[in-house]
Amino acid sequence: MAKPHASFVCQNCGAVSQRWQGRCDACGGWNTIAEESAASGIGARMTQGARKGRVFGLSNLHEDDRPPPPRVTTGIGELDRVTGGGFVPGSVVLLGGEPGIGKSTLLIQACAALAAQDRRAVYISGEEAVDQIRLRALRLGLAAAPVELAAETSVEDIVATLSHGKKPSLVVIDSIQTMWTDLIESTPGTVSQVRGAAQALIRFAKTAGAAVILVGHVTKDGQIAGPRVVEHMVDAVVSFEGEGGRSFRILRAVKNRFGPTDEIGVFEMTGRGLAEVLNPSALFLSSRDTAAPGAAVFAGMEGTRPLLVEFQALVAPSPLGTPRRAVVGWDNARLAMVVAVLEAHAGVKLGQHDIYLNVAGGLRVGEPAADLAAAAALVSSLSGAGLATDAVYFGEIALSGAIRPVGHGPARLKEAAKLGFCHATIPEGGPENGEVAVRDLTVRKCAHISGLVTAVTAGSGQSNEDQAKRG
Ligand code: TYD
Ligand code: MG
């Protein structure tokens, strides 16, 4: 049993050490260790006289034939998509995001949408006064929605209040870092308080059958601030991301016990709050009227949804001994691999060149299927041959130089055709054009990386003939 003296807890990862240190041994964070009373942690009561266990009944997996309670759908399609078709009653979602990204705005809109369906939605803010929340709702045109508001930070008071009256469908706690529980002595925002408050709210969600959303602050490097343990305790972790200076926002599930984690929701911050973006492909393609060398459109997938994005490459002779490689929105290691394959199997000499690769619009692409588009952009920039503006690319490049088929070919081609693209370069063994029934789309199949290089340097169909000769 631990002695009832003070212990030192890392405010970042929750690791406990015996003495104060400048740097946490567990997570490497500097100046993150704070003194907390040892008797205040979870399980602290165990030391104050153990009681005999109570016998409880066990149930069978197959015994209960009742259908599960329906999900709580807000009607905001992009939000419902990310949660896997709506919030599960009794579940707890942690929503993380940088300050000012729009977490509070999104959640007040979700509450208003639910309240408009005659469900009880409660929004509890530990950061803003009720008048401030009202003012925001007024700006968003939601002031008439019967959302219940409170500015409150005591978890015990919140749970007591919510247990009265009609069962709430959705409870928003903005934010978990401002909440505190009487059971723990340390100040709000410390690891043990955040953990204790989260645990009390999770217990409330399970017993009341309400969906609870906890807003979590993130640190400078994008982690949800406070103990990582909270991420393990909740049912889903969702992050809200955006590029500085741009108005669109991406909602992404990082963990979801009740749905997929590869779906994204795309929103745009407008003067009247967050609006759903119904055609995200159009958003991620920059204006494409000229065939600038180094730009290739990737027909990608985000979860079950096809998404077209532009890969931009700049390849230039390097004045440095070790050429620079800078990648935004894609994997560094993946770029190194594609460059190596281009050198080894297609004779494209990139070793003495600086390479800059950017995914337009600030999206992060994680799919191996993007290899072909990245390779096309690199070769196009090196040779100065612009790719056709109405062409898309997808396919995974193997180390042997072979181009491998990837999933969801038909969906990718359909999306490309829908947005007015006429040419697609895809792997051998990918879907037949006829199979997909995509009209006005010519499909070129490429079995090996050398075929792609020949096609790109030959002007890729219809682009500049004289530039092609240079390549
Ligand atoms: P907010 O939801 O308060 O962010 P968070 O809770 O994540 O910190 O959003 C604040 C930002 O959103 C603020 O910079 C202004 C902007 N905004 C709009 O552009 N339009 C709007 O209608 C609203 C309500 C906010
Ligand atoms: Mg906020």
Coordinates of C-alpha atoms and ligand atoms in Angstrom, one line a residue:
M1 CA 0.0 0.0 0.0
A2 CA 1.2 3.5 -0.8
K3 CA 2.1 5.7 2.1
P4 CA -0.2 8.7 2.5
H5 CA 2.4 11.3 1.6
A6 CA 2.5 13.5 -1.4
S7 CA 3.4 12.1 -4.8
F8 CA 4.6 13.8 -8.0
V9 CA 2.4 13.3 -11.0
C10 CA 3.3 14.2 -14.6
Q11 CA 0.5 16.5 -15.9
N12 CA 1.1 15.2 -19.4
C13 CA 1.1 11.5 -19.2
G14 CA 0.0 10.7 -15.6
A15 CA 3.2 8.9 -14.6
V16 CA 3.9 9.0 -10.9
S17 CA 7.4 9.6 -9.5
Q18 CA 8.7 9.6 -5.9
R19 CA 10.3 13.0 -6.1
W20 CA 10.1 16.2 -8.2
Q21 CA 12.1 16.2 -11.4
G22 CA 12.5 18.7 -14.2
R23 CA 11.8 16.1 -16.9
C24 CA 9.3 13.2 -16.8
D25 CA 11.0 9.9 -17.3
A26 CA 8.0 8.4 -18.9
C27 CA 7.0 10.9 -21.6
G28 CA 10.1 13.1 -21.7
G29 CA 8.0 16.3 -21.1
W30 CA 9.8 19.2 -19.4
N31 CA 8.4 20.9 -16.3
T32 CA 5.3 18.7 -16.4
I33 CA 5.6 17.2 -12.9
A34 CA 3.4 18.6 -10.1
E35 CA 2.9 17.6 -6.5
E36 CA -0.4 16.0 -5.8
S37 CA -1.8 14.6 -2.6
A38 CA -1.4 10.9 -2.7
A39 CA -4.7 10.3 -0.8
S40 CA -6.6 12.0 -3.6
G41 CA -6.2 9.6 -6.5
I42 CA -8.6 7.1 -7.9
G43 CA -8.7 4.2 -5.6
A44 CA -7.6 6.3 -2.6
R45 CA -10.6 5.2 -0.6
M46 CA -9.3 1.6 -0.8
T47 CA -6.9 2.4 1.9
Q48 CA -9.6 3.6 4.3
G49 CA -10.9 0.2 5.2
A50 CA -11.8 -2.3 2.5
R51 CA -15.4 -3.7 2.4
K52 CA -16.6 -7.1 1.5
G53 CA -17.5 -7.5 -2.2
R54 CA -21.1 -7.6 -3.3
V55 CA -22.3 -10.5 -5.5
F56 CA -23.8 -9.5 -8.8
G57 CA -25.6 -11.3 -11.6
L58 CA -23.9 -12.1 -14.9
S59 CA -25.7 -12.0 -18.1
N60 CA -25.3 -13.9 -21.4
L61 CA -24.1 -12.4 -24.7
H62 CA -27.1 -14.0 -26.6
E63 CA -29.7 -13.7 -23.9
D64 CA -30.9 -10.2 -24.6
D65 CA -33.1 -10.1 -27.8
R66 CA -34.1 -6.5 -27.4
P67 CA -32.7 -4.3 -30.2
P68 CA -30.0 -1.9 -29.0
P69 CA -31.3 1.7 -28.4
P70 CA -31.2 3.8 -31.5
R71 CA -28.3 6.1 -32.1
V72 CA -28.6 9.8 -31.4
T73 CA -28.4 11.4 -34.9
T74 CA -28.0 15.1 -35.0
G75 CA -29.0 15.5 -38.6
I76 CA -25.6 17.2 -39.2
G77 CA -24.5 14.6 -41.8
E78 CA -20.8 15.2 -41.6
L79 CA -20.9 14.9 -37.8
D80 CA -23.0 11.7 -37.8
R81 CA -20.7 10.2 -40.4
V82 CA -17.7 10.5 -38.2
T83 CA -19.4 9.1 -35.2
G84 CA -20.3 6.0 -37.2
G85 CA -24.0 6.9 -37.8
G86 CA -24.8 9.0 -34.7
F87 CA -23.9 9.0 -31.0
V88 CA -24.5 5.7 -29.1
P89 CA -26.6 6.3 -26.0
G90 CA -24.5 5.8 -22.9
S91 CA -21.3 6.4 -24.7
V92 CA -18.7 9.1 -24.1
V93 CA -16.9 11.0 -26.9
L94 CA -13.8 13.1 -26.3
L95 CA -13.5 15.9 -28.8
G96 CA -10.1 17.5 -29.1
G97 CA -8.9 20.5 -31.1
E98 CA -6.8 23.6 -31.0
P99 CA -8.3 26.7 -29.4
G100 CA -10.5 28.7 -31.7
I101 CA -10.9 25.8 -34.2
G102 CA -14.7 25.7 -33.6
K103 CA -15.3 23.0 -31.1
S104 CA -17.8 25.0 -29.1
T105 CA -19.5 26.2 -32.2
L106 CA -19.9 22.7 -33.6
L107 CA -21.3 21.4 -30.3
I108 CA -23.8 24.2 -29.8
Q109 CA -25.0 23.5 -33.3
A110 CA -25.3 19.8 -32.6
C111 CA -27.2 20.5 -29.4
A112 CA -29.5 22.9 -31.2
A113 CA -30.1 20.3 -34.0
L114 CA -31.1 17.7 -31.3
A115 CA -33.2 20.1 -29.3
A116 CA -35.1 21.0 -32.5
Q117 CA -36.0 17.2 -32.8
D118 CA -37.6 17.5 -29.3
R119 CA -34.8 15.8 -27.5
R120 CA -33.2 17.0 -24.4
A121 CA -29.8 18.5 -25.1
V122 CA -27.7 20.1 -22.3
Y123 CA -24.7 22.3 -22.9
I124 CA -22.4 22.9 -19.9
S125 CA -19.6 25.3 -20.2
G126 CA -16.8 25.7 -17.7
E127 CA -15.2 28.4 -19.9
E128 CA -17.9 30.8 -21.0
A129 CA -20.7 32.5 -19.2
V130 CA -24.3 31.6 -20.1
D131 CA -24.7 35.0 -21.8
Q132 CA -21.7 34.5 -23.9
I133 CA -23.1 31.1 -25.1
R134 CA -26.4 32.8 -25.8
L135 CA -24.7 35.6 -27.8
R136 CA -23.0 33.0 -29.9
A137 CA -26.2 31.1 -30.5
L138 CA -27.9 34.3 -31.5
R139 CA -25.2 34.9 -34.1
L140 CA -25.6 31.4 -35.4
G141 CA -29.4 31.9 -35.7
L142 CA -30.0 29.2 -33.1
A143 CA -31.4 31.3 -30.2
A144 CA -34.8 29.8 -30.6
A145 CA -33.6 26.2 -30.0
P146 CA -34.6 24.8 -26.6
V147 CA -31.0 23.9 -25.6
E148 CA -30.5 23.8 -21.8
L149 CA -27.4 25.9 -20.8
A150 CA -25.3 26.2 -17.7
A151 CA -22.0 27.6 -16.7
E152 CA -20.8 25.1 -14.1
T153 CA -17.7 23.2 -13.2
S154 CA -18.5 21.0 -10.3
V155 CA -19.1 17.4 -11.6
E156 CA -21.2 16.4 -8.6
D157 CA -23.5 19.4 -9.1
I158 CA -23.7 18.6 -12.9
V159 CA -24.6 14.9 -12.3
A160 CA -27.2 15.8 -9.7
T161 CA -28.8 18.4 -12.0
L162 CA -28.8 16.1 -15.0
S163 CA -30.4 13.2 -13.1
H164 CA -33.5 15.3 -12.7
G165 CA -36.3 15.5 -15.3
K166 CA -36.3 13.9 -18.8
K167 CA -33.4 11.8 -19.7
P168 CA -30.9 13.9 -21.7
S169 CA -30.0 12.6 -25.2
L170 CA -26.8 14.6 -25.4
V171 CA -24.7 16.3 -22.8
V172 CA -21.8 18.5 -23.8
I173 CA -19.1 19.3 -21.2
D174 CA -16.9 22.2 -22.5
S175 CA -14.2 21.4 -21.4
I176 CA -13.1 18.5 -19.3
Q177 CA -10.0 20.4 -18.2
T178 CA -12.2 23.0 -16.3
M179 CA -14.2 20.4 -14.4
W180 CA -13.5 19.3 -10.8
T181 CA -14.8 16.7 -8.4
D182 CA -15.1 17.0 -4.6
L183 CA -13.5 13.5 -4.2
I184 CA -10.1 14.8 -5.2
E185 CA -8.1 17.5 -3.5
S186 CA -5.9 18.9 -6.3
T187 CA -6.8 22.0 -8.4
P188 CA -8.9 21.7 -11.6
G189 CA -6.8 20.9 -14.7
T190 CA -4.4 18.6 -12.9
V191 CA -4.2 15.0 -14.0
S192 CA -6.0 13.5 -11.1
Q193 CA -8.9 16.1 -11.4
V194 CA -9.3 15.5 -15.1
R195 CA -9.2 11.8 -14.6
G196 CA -11.6 11.9 -11.7
A197 CA -14.0 14.2 -13.4
A198 CA -14.0 12.2 -16.6
Q199 CA -14.6 9.0 -14.6
A200 CA -17.6 10.5 -12.8
L201 CA -19.1 11.7 -16.1
I202 CA -18.5 8.4 -17.8
R203 CA -20.3 6.7 -14.9
F204 CA -23.2 9.1 -15.4
A205 CA -23.3 8.4 -19.1
K206 CA -23.5 4.7 -18.6
T207 CA -26.2 4.8 -15.9
A208 CA -28.3 7.5 -17.5
G209 CA -28.0 6.2 -21.0
A210 CA -27.1 9.6 -22.3
A211 CA -24.4 10.4 -24.9
V212 CA -21.8 12.6 -23.3
I213 CA -19.3 14.7 -25.3
L214 CA -16.2 15.9 -23.4
V215 CA -14.3 18.7 -25.0
G216 CA -10.5 18.4 -24.5
H217 CA -7.8 21.0 -25.1
V218 CA -4.8 20.0 -27.1
T219 CA -1.2 20.9 -26.4
K220 CA 1.1 22.6 -28.9
D221 CA 2.1 19.4 -30.6
G222 CA -1.6 18.3 -31.1
Q223 CA -2.0 15.9 -28.2
I224 CA -5.1 16.1 -26.1
A225 CA -3.8 17.8 -23.0
G226 CA -4.0 16.0 -19.7
P227 CA -3.7 12.3 -19.0
R228 CA -3.7 10.0 -22.0
V229 CA -5.7 7.7 -19.7
V230 CA -8.8 9.7 -20.5
E231 CA -8.4 8.6 -24.1
H232 CA -8.5 5.0 -23.0
M233 CA -11.5 5.6 -20.7
V234 CA -13.8 7.1 -23.3
D235 CA -15.6 5.2 -26.2
A236 CA -14.5 7.5 -29.0
V237 CA -11.8 10.1 -29.5
V238 CA -12.5 12.6 -32.3
S239 CA -10.2 15.4 -33.3
F240 CA -11.2 18.7 -35.0
E241 CA -8.5 20.0 -37.3
G242 CA -7.9 22.9 -39.6
E243 CA -5.2 24.9 -41.3
G244 CA -4.4 28.3 -40.0
G245 CA -5.8 31.0 -42.3
R246 CA -8.2 28.6 -44.0
S247 CA -11.9 28.4 -43.3
F248 CA -12.4 24.6 -43.7
R249 CA -12.2 22.1 -40.8
I250 CA -11.8 18.4 -40.8
L251 CA -13.4 16.2 -38.1
R252 CA -11.6 12.9 -37.8
A253 CA -12.3 9.9 -35.5
V254 CA -9.0 8.7 -33.9
K255 CA -10.7 5.9 -31.9
N256 CA -14.2 4.7 -32.1
R257 CA -15.6 1.6 -30.2
F258 CA -18.8 1.8 -32.2
G259 CA -17.7 2.7 -35.7
P260 CA -14.9 3.1 -38.2
T261 CA -12.0 5.5 -37.7
D262 CA -11.2 6.3 -41.2
E263 CA -14.2 8.6 -41.9
I264 CA -13.8 12.3 -42.0
G265 CA -16.3 15.1 -41.9
V266 CA -15.6 18.3 -43.7
F267 CA -17.0 21.7 -42.5
E268 CA -16.4 25.2 -43.5
M269 CA -16.4 28.0 -40.9
T270 CA -18.7 30.8 -42.1
G271 CA -20.1 33.9 -40.6
R272 CA -23.1 31.8 -39.4
G273 CA -21.1 28.9 -37.8
L274 CA -20.0 25.7 -39.3
A275 CA -21.5 24.6 -42.6
E276 CA -21.3 21.1 -44.0
V277 CA -19.2 20.7 -47.1
L278 CA -21.0 18.4 -49.3
N279 CA -18.5 18.1 -52.1
P280 CA -15.1 18.1 -50.4
S281 CA -13.2 17.1 -53.6
A282 CA -14.0 20.5 -55.1
L283 CA -12.5 22.1 -52.0
F284 CA -9.2 20.2 -52.1
L285 CA -8.5 20.8 -55.8
S286 CA -7.0 24.1 -56.5
S287 CA -8.1 26.0 -59.6
R288 CA -7.0 23.8 -62.4
D289 CA -7.2 25.6 -65.8
T290 CA -3.5 25.5 -66.8
A291 CA -1.2 22.4 -67.0
A292 CA 1.5 23.5 -64.6
P293 CA 4.3 21.0 -64.3
G294 CA 4.4 19.2 -61.0
A295 CA 0.7 18.9 -60.2
A296 CA -1.1 15.6 -60.3
V297 CA -4.6 14.8 -59.1
F298 CA -4.9 11.8 -56.8
A299 CA -8.3 9.9 -56.7
G300 CA -8.2 9.0 -53.0
M301 CA -10.6 7.5 -50.5
E302 CA -11.3 8.8 -47.0
G303 CA -13.2 6.0 -45.3
T304 CA -16.1 5.1 -47.6
R305 CA -16.0 8.4 -49.4
P306 CA -13.9 9.2 -52.5
L307 CA -11.9 12.4 -52.3
L308 CA -9.9 14.0 -55.1
V309 CA -6.8 15.9 -54.0
E310 CA -3.9 17.6 -55.8
F311 CA -0.3 16.5 -55.2
Q312 CA 2.1 19.3 -56.0
A313 CA 5.8 18.6 -56.5
L314 CA 8.8 20.9 -57.0
V315 CA 12.0 19.3 -58.1
A316 CA 15.0 21.5 -58.6
P317 CA 18.8 20.9 -58.8
S318 CA 20.2 21.2 -55.3
P319 CA 23.1 23.5 -54.3
L320 CA 23.5 21.5 -51.1
G321 CA 25.6 18.4 -50.6
T322 CA 22.6 16.7 -49.1
P323 CA 19.5 17.7 -51.1
R324 CA 16.4 18.9 -49.2
R325 CA 13.3 16.8 -49.0
A326 CA 10.3 18.6 -47.5
V327 CA 6.8 17.0 -47.4
V328 CA 3.5 18.5 -46.3
G329 CA 0.5 16.3 -46.0
W330 CA 2.1 13.0 -46.9
D331 CA 4.5 10.5 -45.4
N332 CA 8.3 11.3 -45.6
A333 CA 9.3 7.7 -45.7
R334 CA 6.8 7.0 -48.5
L335 CA 8.4 9.8 -50.6
A336 CA 11.8 8.4 -50.0
M337 CA 10.6 5.1 -51.3
V338 CA 8.9 6.4 -54.4
V339 CA 12.1 8.4 -55.2
A340 CA 14.2 5.3 -54.8
V341 CA 12.0 3.2 -57.0
L342 CA 11.9 6.0 -59.7
E343 CA 15.8 6.0 -59.6
A344 CA 16.3 2.2 -59.6
H345 CA 13.6 1.1 -62.0
A346 CA 12.8 4.0 -64.3
G347 CA 16.2 5.8 -64.5
V348 CA 14.8 9.0 -63.1
K349 CA 17.7 10.8 -61.5
L350 CA 16.5 12.7 -58.4
G351 CA 19.5 12.1 -56.2
Q352 CA 21.0 15.6 -56.7
H353 CA 17.7 17.5 -56.6
D354 CA 15.8 19.2 -53.8
I355 CA 12.3 17.8 -53.6
Y356 CA 9.3 19.6 -52.2
L357 CA 6.0 17.8 -52.1
N358 CA 2.7 19.3 -50.9
V359 CA -0.9 18.0 -50.7
A360 CA -3.0 20.9 -51.7
G361 CA -5.7 22.2 -49.3
G362 CA -3.9 21.0 -46.1
L363 CA -5.3 17.5 -46.2
R364 CA -3.2 14.6 -44.7
V365 CA -3.1 11.6 -47.1
G366 CA -2.2 8.3 -45.6
E367 CA -3.1 5.9 -48.4
P368 CA -0.4 3.9 -50.3
A369 CA -2.6 4.4 -53.3
A370 CA -1.3 7.9 -53.6
D371 CA 2.2 6.6 -54.7
L372 CA 1.3 6.9 -58.4
A373 CA 0.1 10.5 -58.2
A374 CA 3.2 11.5 -56.2
A375 CA 5.4 9.8 -58.8
A376 CA 3.6 11.5 -61.6
A377 CA 3.9 14.9 -59.9
L378 CA 7.7 14.3 -59.3
V379 CA 8.4 13.2 -62.9
S380 CA 6.3 16.0 -64.3
S381 CA 8.2 18.6 -62.3
L382 CA 11.6 17.2 -63.2
S383 CA 10.8 17.0 -66.9
G384 CA 8.9 20.2 -67.1
A385 CA 6.0 18.4 -68.8
G386 CA 2.7 19.5 -67.4
L387 CA 0.2 16.7 -66.8
A388 CA -3.3 17.0 -68.4
T389 CA -5.5 19.0 -66.1
D390 CA -8.3 16.5 -66.6
A391 CA -6.3 13.4 -65.5
V392 CA -6.4 11.5 -62.2
Y393 CA -3.9 8.9 -60.8
F394 CA -4.1 6.2 -58.2
G395 CA -2.1 3.0 -57.5
E396 CA 0.5 1.6 -55.1
I397 CA 4.1 1.4 -56.2
A398 CA 6.0 -1.7 -55.0
L399 CA 9.7 -1.7 -54.4
S400 CA 10.1 -3.8 -57.6
G401 CA 8.6 -0.9 -59.6
A402 CA 5.4 -2.8 -60.2
I403 CA 2.2 -0.8 -59.8
R404 CA -0.2 -2.7 -57.5
P405 CA -4.0 -2.5 -57.6
V406 CA -5.8 -0.8 -54.7
G407 CA -9.3 -1.0 -53.3
H408 CA -12.4 1.0 -54.2
G409 CA -11.3 1.5 -57.9
P410 CA -14.9 2.0 -59.2
A411 CA -15.7 4.6 -56.5
R412 CA -12.6 6.6 -57.3
L413 CA -13.3 6.6 -61.0
K414 CA -16.9 7.6 -60.5
E415 CA -15.9 10.5 -58.4
A416 CA -13.4 11.6 -61.0
A417 CA -15.9 11.4 -63.8
K418 CA -18.4 13.3 -61.7
L419 CA -16.0 16.2 -61.3
G420 CA -15.3 16.4 -65.0
F421 CA -12.1 14.4 -65.3
C422 CA -11.6 12.6 -68.6
H423 CA -8.4 10.5 -68.1
A424 CA -7.4 8.1 -65.4
T425 CA -4.1 6.3 -64.9
I426 CA -4.6 3.2 -62.8
P427 CA -2.9 -0.1 -62.0
E428 CA -3.0 -3.1 -64.2
G429 CA -5.7 -5.4 -62.8
G430 CA -7.7 -2.5 -61.6
P431 CA -11.4 -2.2 -62.6
E432 CA -12.3 -2.2 -66.3
N433 CA -13.9 0.9 -67.6
G434 CA -16.9 -1.1 -68.7
E435 CA -17.3 -2.7 -65.3
V436 CA -17.5 0.7 -63.7
A437 CA -19.7 2.1 -66.3
V438 CA -18.1 5.5 -66.2
R439 CA -18.8 7.4 -69.3
D440 CA -16.4 10.0 -70.8
L441 CA -13.5 8.6 -68.8
T442 CA -10.6 7.0 -70.6
V443 CA -8.6 4.6 -68.4
R444 CA -4.9 3.9 -69.0
K445 CA -3.5 0.9 -67.2
C446 CA 0.0 1.0 -66.0
A447 CA 1.8 -2.2 -64.9
H448 CA 5.2 -0.7 -64.1
I449 CA 6.6 2.6 -63.0
S450 CA 8.6 2.9 -66.3
G451 CA 5.3 3.0 -68.2
L452 CA 4.2 6.0 -66.1
V453 CA 7.5 7.8 -66.7
T454 CA 7.2 7.3 -70.4
A455 CA 3.7 8.5 -70.5
V456 CA 4.4 11.6 -68.4
T457 CA 7.5 12.7 -70.3
A458 CA 5.7 12.0 -73.6
G459 CA 3.4 14.8 -72.6
S460 CA 0.7 12.7 -70.9
G461 CA -1.7 12.7 -73.8
Q462 CA -2.5 16.3 -74.7
S463 CA -0.2 18.6 -72.9
N464 CA 2.6 20.7 -74.3
E465 CA 4.5 19.0 -77.1
D466 CA 7.6 21.1 -76.9
Q467 CA 7.9 20.6 -73.2
A468 CA 7.7 16.9 -73.7
K469 CA 10.7 16.9 -76.0
R470 CA 12.8 18.4 -73.3
G471 CA 11.9 15.5 -71.0
Ligands
TYD1 P1 -15.0 28.3 -31.0 O1 -16.1 27.4 -31.3 O2 -15.1 29.2 -29.8 O3 -13.6 27.5 -30.9 P2 -13.2 26.5 -29.7 O4 -14.3 26.2 -28.8 O5 -12.6 25.3 -30.5 O6 -12.0 27.2 -29.0 O7 -14.7 29.1 -32.3 C1 -14.1 30.3 -32.3 C2 -13.7 30.8 -33.7 O8 -14.7 30.6 -34.7 C3 -13.5 32.2 -33.6 O9 -12.1 32.5 -34.0 C4 -14.4 32.9 -34.5 C5 -14.9 31.8 -35.4 N1 -16.4 31.8 -35.7 C6 -16.8 32.2 -37.0 O10 -16.0 32.4 -37.9 N2 -18.1 32.2 -37.3 C7 -19.0 31.9 -36.3 O11 -20.2 32.0 -36.6 C8 -18.6 31.6 -35.0 C9 -19.6 31.3 -33.9 C10 -17.3 31.6 -34.7
MG2 MG -14.6 26.6 -26.8

